[in-house]
C-alpha positions as a Python dict, from the first residue, in 0.01 Angstrom:
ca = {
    (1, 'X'): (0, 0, 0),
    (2, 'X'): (248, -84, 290),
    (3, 'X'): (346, 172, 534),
    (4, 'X'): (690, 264, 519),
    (5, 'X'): (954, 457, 796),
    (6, 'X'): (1162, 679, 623),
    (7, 'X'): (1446, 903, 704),
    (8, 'X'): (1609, 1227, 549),
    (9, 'X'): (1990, 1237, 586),
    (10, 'X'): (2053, 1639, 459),
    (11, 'X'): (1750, 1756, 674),
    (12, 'X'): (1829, 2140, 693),
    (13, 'X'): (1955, 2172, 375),
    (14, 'X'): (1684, 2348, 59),
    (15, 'X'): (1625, 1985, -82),
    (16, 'X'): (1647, 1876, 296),
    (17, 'X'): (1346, 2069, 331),
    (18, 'X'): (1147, 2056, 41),
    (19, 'X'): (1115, 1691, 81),
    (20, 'X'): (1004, 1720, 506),
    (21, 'X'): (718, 1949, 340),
    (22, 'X'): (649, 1680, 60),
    (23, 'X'): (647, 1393, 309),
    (24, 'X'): (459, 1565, 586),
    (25, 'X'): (114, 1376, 459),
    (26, 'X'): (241, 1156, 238),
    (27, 'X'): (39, 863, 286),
    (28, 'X'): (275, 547, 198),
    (29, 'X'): (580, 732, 397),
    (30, 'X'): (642, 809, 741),
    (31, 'X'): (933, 999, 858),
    (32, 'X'): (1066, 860, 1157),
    (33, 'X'): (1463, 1020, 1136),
    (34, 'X'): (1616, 1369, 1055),
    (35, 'X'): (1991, 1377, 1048),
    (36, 'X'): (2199, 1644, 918),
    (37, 'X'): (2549, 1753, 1023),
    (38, 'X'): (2754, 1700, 1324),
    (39, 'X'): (2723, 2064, 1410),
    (40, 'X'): (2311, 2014, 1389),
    (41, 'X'): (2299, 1678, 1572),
    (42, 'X'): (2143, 1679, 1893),
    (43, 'X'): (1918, 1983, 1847),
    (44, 'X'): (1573, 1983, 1730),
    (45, 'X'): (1469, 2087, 1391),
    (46, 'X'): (1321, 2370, 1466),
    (47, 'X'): (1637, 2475, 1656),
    (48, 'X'): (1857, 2402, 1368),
    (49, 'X'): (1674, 2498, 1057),
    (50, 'X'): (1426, 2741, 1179),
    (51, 'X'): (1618, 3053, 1113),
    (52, 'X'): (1712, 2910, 806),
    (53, 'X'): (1392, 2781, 655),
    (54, 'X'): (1326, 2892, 323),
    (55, 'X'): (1016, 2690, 191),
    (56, 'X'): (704, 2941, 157),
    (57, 'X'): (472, 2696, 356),
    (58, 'X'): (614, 2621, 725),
    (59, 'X'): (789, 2325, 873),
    (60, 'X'): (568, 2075, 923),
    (61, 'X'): (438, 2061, 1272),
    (62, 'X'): (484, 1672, 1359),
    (63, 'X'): (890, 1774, 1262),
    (64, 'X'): (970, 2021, 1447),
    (65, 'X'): (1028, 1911, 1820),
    (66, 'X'): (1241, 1610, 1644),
    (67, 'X'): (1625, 1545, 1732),
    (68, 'X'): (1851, 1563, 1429),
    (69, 'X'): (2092, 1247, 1423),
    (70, 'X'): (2410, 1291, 1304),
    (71, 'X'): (2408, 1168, 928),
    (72, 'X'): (2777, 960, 913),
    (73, 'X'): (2802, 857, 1326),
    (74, 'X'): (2459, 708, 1351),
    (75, 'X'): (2424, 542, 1017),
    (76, 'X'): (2393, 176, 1153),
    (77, 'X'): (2113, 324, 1454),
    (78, 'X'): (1957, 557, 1171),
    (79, 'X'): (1959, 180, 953),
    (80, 'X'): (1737, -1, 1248),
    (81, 'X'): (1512, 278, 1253),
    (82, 'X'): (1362, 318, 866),
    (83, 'X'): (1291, 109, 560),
    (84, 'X'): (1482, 308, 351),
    (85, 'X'): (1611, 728, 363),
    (86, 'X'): (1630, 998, 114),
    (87, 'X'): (1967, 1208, 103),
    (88, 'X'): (2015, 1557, -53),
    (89, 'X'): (2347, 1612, 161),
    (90, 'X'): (2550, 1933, 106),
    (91, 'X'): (2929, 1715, 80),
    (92, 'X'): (3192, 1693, -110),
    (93, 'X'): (3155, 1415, -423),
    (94, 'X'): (3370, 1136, -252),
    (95, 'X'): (3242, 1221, 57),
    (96, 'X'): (2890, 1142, -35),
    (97, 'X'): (2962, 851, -261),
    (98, 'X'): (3108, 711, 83),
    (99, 'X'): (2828, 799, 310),
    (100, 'X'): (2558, 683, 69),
    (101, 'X'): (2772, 286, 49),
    (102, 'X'): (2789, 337, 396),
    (103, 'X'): (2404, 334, 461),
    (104, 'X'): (2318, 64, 189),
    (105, 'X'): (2586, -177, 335),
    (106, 'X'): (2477, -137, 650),
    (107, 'X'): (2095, -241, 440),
    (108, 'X'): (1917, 63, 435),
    (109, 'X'): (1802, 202, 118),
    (110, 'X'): (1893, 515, -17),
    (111, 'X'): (1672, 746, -290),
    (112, 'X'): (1977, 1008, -359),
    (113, 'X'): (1869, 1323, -484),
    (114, 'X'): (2301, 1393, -509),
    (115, 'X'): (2501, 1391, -866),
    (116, 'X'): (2756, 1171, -686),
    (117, 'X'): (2649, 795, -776),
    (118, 'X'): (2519, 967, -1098),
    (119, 'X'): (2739, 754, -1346),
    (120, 'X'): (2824, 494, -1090),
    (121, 'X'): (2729, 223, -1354),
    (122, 'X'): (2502, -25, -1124),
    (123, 'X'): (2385, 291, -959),
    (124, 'X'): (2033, 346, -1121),
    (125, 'X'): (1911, 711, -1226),
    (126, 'X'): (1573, 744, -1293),
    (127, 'X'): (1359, 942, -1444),
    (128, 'X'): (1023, 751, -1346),
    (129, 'X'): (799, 830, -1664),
    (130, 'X'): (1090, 751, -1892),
    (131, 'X'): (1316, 459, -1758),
    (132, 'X'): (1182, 281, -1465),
    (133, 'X'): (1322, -38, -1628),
    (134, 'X'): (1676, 95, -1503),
    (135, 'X'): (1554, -28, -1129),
    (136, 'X'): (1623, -389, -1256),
    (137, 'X'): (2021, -280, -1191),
    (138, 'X'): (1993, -285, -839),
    (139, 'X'): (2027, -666, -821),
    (140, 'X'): (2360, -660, -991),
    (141, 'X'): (2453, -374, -741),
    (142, 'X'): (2326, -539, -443),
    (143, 'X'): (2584, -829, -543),
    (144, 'X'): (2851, -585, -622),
    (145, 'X'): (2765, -449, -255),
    (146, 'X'): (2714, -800, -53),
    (147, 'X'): (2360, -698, 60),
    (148, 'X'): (2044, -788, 64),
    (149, 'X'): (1823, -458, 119),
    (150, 'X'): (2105, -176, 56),
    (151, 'X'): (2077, -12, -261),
    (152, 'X'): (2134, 320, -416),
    (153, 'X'): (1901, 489, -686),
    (154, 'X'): (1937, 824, -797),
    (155, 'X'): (1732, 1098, -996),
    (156, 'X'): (1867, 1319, -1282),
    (157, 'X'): (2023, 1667, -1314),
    (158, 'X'): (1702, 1901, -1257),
    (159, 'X'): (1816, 2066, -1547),
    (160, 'X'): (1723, 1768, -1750),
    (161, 'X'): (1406, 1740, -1601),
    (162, 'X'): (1288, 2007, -1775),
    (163, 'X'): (1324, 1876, -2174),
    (164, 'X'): (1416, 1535, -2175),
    (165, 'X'): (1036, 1442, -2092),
    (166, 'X'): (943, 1665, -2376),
    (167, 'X'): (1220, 1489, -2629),
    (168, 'X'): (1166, 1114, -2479),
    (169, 'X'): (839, 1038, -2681),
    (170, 'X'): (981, 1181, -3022),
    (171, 'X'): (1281, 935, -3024),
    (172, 'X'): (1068, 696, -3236),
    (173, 'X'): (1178, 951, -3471),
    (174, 'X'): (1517, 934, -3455),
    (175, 'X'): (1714, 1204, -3229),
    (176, 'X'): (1995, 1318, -3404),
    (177, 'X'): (2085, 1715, -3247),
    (178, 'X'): (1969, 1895, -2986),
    (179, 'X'): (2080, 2212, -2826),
    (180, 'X'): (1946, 2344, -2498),
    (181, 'X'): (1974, 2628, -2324),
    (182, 'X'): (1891, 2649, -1979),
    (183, 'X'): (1729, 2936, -1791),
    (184, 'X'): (1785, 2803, -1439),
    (185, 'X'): (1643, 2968, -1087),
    (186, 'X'): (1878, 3049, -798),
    (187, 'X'): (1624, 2796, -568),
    (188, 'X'): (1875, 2551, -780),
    (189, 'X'): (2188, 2646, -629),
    (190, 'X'): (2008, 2645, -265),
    (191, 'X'): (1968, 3010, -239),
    (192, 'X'): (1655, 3264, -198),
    (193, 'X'): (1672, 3632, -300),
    (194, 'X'): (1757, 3708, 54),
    (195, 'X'): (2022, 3497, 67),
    (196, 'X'): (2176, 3570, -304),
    (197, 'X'): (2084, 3956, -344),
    (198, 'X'): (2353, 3962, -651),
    (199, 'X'): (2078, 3756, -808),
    (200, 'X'): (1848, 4043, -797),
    (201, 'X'): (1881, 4217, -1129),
    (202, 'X'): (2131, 4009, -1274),
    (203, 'X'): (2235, 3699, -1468),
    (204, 'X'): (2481, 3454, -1429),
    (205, 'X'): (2632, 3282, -1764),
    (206, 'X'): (2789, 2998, -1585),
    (207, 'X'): (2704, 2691, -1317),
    (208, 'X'): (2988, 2486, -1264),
    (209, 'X'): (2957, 2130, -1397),
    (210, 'X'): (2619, 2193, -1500),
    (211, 'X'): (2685, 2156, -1871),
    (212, 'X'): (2877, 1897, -1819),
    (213, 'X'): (2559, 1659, -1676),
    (214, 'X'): (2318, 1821, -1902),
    (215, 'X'): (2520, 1685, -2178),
    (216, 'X'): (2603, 1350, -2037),
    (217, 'X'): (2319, 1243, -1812),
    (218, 'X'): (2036, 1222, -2062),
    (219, 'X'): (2224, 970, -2241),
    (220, 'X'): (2255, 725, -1926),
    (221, 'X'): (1877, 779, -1892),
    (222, 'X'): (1802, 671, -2273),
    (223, 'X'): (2100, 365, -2206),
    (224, 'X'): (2027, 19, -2165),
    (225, 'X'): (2140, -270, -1889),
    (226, 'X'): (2414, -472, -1988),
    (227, 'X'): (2507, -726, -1814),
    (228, 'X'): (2567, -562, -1468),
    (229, 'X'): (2565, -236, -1561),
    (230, 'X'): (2379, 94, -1769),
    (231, 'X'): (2547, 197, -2096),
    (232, 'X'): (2461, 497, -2224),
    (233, 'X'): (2344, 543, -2524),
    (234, 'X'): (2535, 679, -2854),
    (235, 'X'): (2277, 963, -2922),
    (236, 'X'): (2172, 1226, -2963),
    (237, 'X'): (2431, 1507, -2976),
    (238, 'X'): (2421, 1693, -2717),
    (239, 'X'): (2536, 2033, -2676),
    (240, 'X'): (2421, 2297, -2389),
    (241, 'X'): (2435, 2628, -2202),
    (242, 'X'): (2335, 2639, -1846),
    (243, 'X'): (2251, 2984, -1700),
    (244, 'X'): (2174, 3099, -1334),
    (245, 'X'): (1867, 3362, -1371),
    (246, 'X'): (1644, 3563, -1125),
    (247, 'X'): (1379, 3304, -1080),
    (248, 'X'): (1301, 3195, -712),
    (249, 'X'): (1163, 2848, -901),
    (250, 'X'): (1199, 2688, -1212),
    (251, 'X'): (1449, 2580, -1493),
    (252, 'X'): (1357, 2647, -1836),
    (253, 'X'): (1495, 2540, -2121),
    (254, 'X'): (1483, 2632, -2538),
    (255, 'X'): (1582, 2348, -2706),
    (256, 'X'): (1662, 2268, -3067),
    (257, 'X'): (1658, 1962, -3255),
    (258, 'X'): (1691, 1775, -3579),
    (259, 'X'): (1524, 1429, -3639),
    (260, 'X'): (1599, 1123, -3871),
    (261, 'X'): (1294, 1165, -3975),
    (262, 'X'): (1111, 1542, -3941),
    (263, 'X'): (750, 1469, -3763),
    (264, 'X'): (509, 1727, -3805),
    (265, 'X'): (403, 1947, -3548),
    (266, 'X'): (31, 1792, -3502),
    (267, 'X'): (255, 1485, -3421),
    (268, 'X'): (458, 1614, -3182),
    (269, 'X'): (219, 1798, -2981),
    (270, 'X'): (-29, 1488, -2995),
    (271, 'X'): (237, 1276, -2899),
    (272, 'X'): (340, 1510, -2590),
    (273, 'X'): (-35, 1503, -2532),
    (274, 'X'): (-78, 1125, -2480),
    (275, 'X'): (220, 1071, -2350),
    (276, 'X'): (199, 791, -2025),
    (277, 'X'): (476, 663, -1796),
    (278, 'X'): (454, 375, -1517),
    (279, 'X'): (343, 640, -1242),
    (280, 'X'): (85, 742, -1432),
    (281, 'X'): (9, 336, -1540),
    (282, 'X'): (34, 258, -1112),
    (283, 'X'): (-87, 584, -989),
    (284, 'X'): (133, 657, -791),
    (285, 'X'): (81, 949, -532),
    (286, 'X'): (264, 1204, -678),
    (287, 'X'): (256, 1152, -1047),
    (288, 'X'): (101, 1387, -1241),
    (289, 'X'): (-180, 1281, -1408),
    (290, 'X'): (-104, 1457, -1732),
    (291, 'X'): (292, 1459, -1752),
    (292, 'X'): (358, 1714, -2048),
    (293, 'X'): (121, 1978, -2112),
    (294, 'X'): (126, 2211, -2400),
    (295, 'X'): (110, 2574, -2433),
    (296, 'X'): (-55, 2735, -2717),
    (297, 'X'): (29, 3125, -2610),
    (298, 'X'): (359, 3232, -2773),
    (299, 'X'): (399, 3385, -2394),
    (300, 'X'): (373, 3059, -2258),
    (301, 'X'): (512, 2856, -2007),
    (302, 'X'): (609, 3100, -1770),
    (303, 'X'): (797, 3037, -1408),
    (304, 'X'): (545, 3229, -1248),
    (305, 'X'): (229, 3121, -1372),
    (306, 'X'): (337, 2714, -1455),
    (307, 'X'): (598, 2555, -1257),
    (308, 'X'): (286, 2440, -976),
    (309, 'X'): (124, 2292, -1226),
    (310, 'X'): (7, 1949, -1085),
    (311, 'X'): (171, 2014, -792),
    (312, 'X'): (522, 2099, -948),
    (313, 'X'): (538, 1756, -1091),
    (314, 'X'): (402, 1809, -1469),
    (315, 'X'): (651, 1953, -1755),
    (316, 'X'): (537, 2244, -1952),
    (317, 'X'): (612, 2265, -2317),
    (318, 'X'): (548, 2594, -2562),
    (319, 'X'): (645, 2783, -2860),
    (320, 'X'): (713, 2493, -3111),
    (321, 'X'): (785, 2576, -3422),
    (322, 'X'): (1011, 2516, -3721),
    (323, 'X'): (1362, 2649, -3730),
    (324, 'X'): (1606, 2749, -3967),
    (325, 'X'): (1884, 2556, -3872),
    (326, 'X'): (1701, 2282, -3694),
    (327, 'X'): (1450, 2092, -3753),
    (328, 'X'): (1236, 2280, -3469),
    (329, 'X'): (1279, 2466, -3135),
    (330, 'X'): (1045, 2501, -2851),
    (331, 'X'): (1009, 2635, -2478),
    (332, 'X'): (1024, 2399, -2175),
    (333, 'X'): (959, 2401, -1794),
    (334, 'X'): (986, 2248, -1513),
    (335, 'X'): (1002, 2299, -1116),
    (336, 'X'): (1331, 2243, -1005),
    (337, 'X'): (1256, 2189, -626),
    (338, 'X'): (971, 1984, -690),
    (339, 'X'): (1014, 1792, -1022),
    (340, 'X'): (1375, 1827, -1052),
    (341, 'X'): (1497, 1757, -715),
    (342, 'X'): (1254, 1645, -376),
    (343, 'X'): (933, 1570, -564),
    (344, 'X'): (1109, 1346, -831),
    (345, 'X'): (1277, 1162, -576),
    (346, 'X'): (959, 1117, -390),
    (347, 'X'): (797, 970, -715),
    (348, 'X'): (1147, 769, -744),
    (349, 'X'): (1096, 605, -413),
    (350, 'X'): (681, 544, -496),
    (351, 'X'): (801, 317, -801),
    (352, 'X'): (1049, 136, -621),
    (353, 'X'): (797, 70, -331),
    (354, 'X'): (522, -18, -578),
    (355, 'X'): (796, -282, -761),
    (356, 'X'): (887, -402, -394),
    (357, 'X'): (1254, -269, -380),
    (358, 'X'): (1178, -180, -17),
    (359, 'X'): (1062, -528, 95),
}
């Protein structure tokens, strides 16, 4: 595969972070700019995000002496230097939505990990092993855009991420209800335990907007293209409850859902067991080899003991079993950091270079 220069615009920030550590060997991308804020600019990496590091393996080495560019003033220089950047910004909505035009008209690819461009309807958000067909928008959006490399693609909600890959392979049986409730770690809202100490001990029944995309996203991920743009789809009903819990790392999620047609448990764990995507078809570097992988311990998955499965890339899935208002209910879990926000957008940007997006 080609070598590509990459940048990350959002450098110091968690996500900022989590994807320097993710691309520090990654061998189809090199990073080659760090930007971040004006108030960062000019100082190196180490000098702006040292104190504040808060990844449990340390900054990569080959970062640390380099000079953060300032994200919006250097966005045509940043443009000449990479093939394409990643952004996990810490902005307002219409801020970012402005900054991340800014760098595709000026043709530089971005792979957002940021809600903003979520429902922008040419924008593509992908979910790799479940609609990498959705890339196909970007020619419609390079049109809307008058360019010729610029693009935007997005990933989910990593709330999502943690049971729409375990519902995606039974929708041959006919969605019709689900209810989740998610069990989501503090690493989510950028935070550690020293950072959030009201976290320790305690439990939060509320993340702003977070039901909101739970609810809504999953059905632009099951949509279709349209002409030039992604409809979502009419079902299933979605209804959830996002909380914040003390987890460092991970977002679970007990779901509930009635069928068209009930499957029977054999099915549905068989079904989560053969379940393939295009990563796993193309191999792609970080794909997990096996995506969904299924618990049979009633104590099972667990934050602590699953979210690194397969590097933090592979969904857990437990506790299925009939319900009495539903047709069943089971466990799921993900890594939020990894799966849900850096590591899927790395996978995001693998497809798109293995299609030729980047080219």
């Amino acid at each position: 595969m080609k070598q590509y220069n990459v940048g990350i615009i959002g450098a110091t920030g968690m996500v900022g972070q989590r994807f320097a550590t993710l691309l520090e060997n990654h061998p189809w991308f090199n990073v080659k700019v760090l930007a971040a804020s004006p108030r960062s600019a000019g100082q190196t990496y180490q000098e702006a995000a040292g104190s504040r590091w808060k990844m449990t393996v340390p900054m990569p080495e080959s970062m640390k002496d380099m000079i953060l560019m300032d994200a919006s003033a250097d966005i045509e220089k940043i443009a000449g230097m990479v093939d394409f950047c990643f952004c996990a910004v810490d902005m307002k909505k219409d801020e970012i939505k402005a900054l991340e035009e800014a760098y595709a008209k000026a043709e530089c690819p971005i792979v957002s990990n940021n809600s903003a461009h979520r429902f922008t309807p040419d924008v593509p958000m992908v979910v790799p092993e479940i609609n990498p067909s959705h890339i196909e928008i970007i020619k419609a959006q390079r049109e809307r855009l008058g360019t010729k490399r610029g693009f935007i693609a997005v990933k989910s909600n990593c709330s999502i991420q943690s049971y729409v890959p375990a519902l995606h392979p039974l929708r041959k049986f006919g969605l019709k209800n689900v209810l989740a409730c998610t069990y989501q770690a503090i690493s989510g809202a950028g935070k550690n335990f020293e950072t959030w100490p009201e976290m320790v001990d305690n439990l939060i029944p509320f993340i702003g907007g977070e039901e909101e995309k739970s609810e809504q996203e999953p059905l632009k991920v099951w949509g279709e293209i349209r002409g030039n743009e992604i409809v979502k789809a009419d079902s299933p009903c979605i209804t959830t409850q996002c909380l914040r819990v003390p987890v460092s790392d991970g977002h679970t999620a007990a779901v509930f859902v009635s069928f068209d047609r009930k499957p029977s448990k054999e099915e549905i764990i068989q079904l989560w067991a053969d379940f393939k995507g295009v990563p796993q078809e193309l191999e792609l570097p970080s794909a997990p080899k096996q995506f969904i992988h299924y618990f049979e311990e009633d104590n099972r998955p667990q934050s602590k003991l699953d979210r690194n499965l397969e590097g933090g890339m592979a969904v857990s899935t437990g506790r299925l079993r009939e319900d009495t208002q539903y047709d069943y209910k089971f466990v799921c879990l993900s890594h939020n950091t990894l799966r849900g926000a850096a590591g899927g957008g790395v996978l995001l940007a693998e497809l798109l270079a293995a299609k030729g997006y980047f080219d």
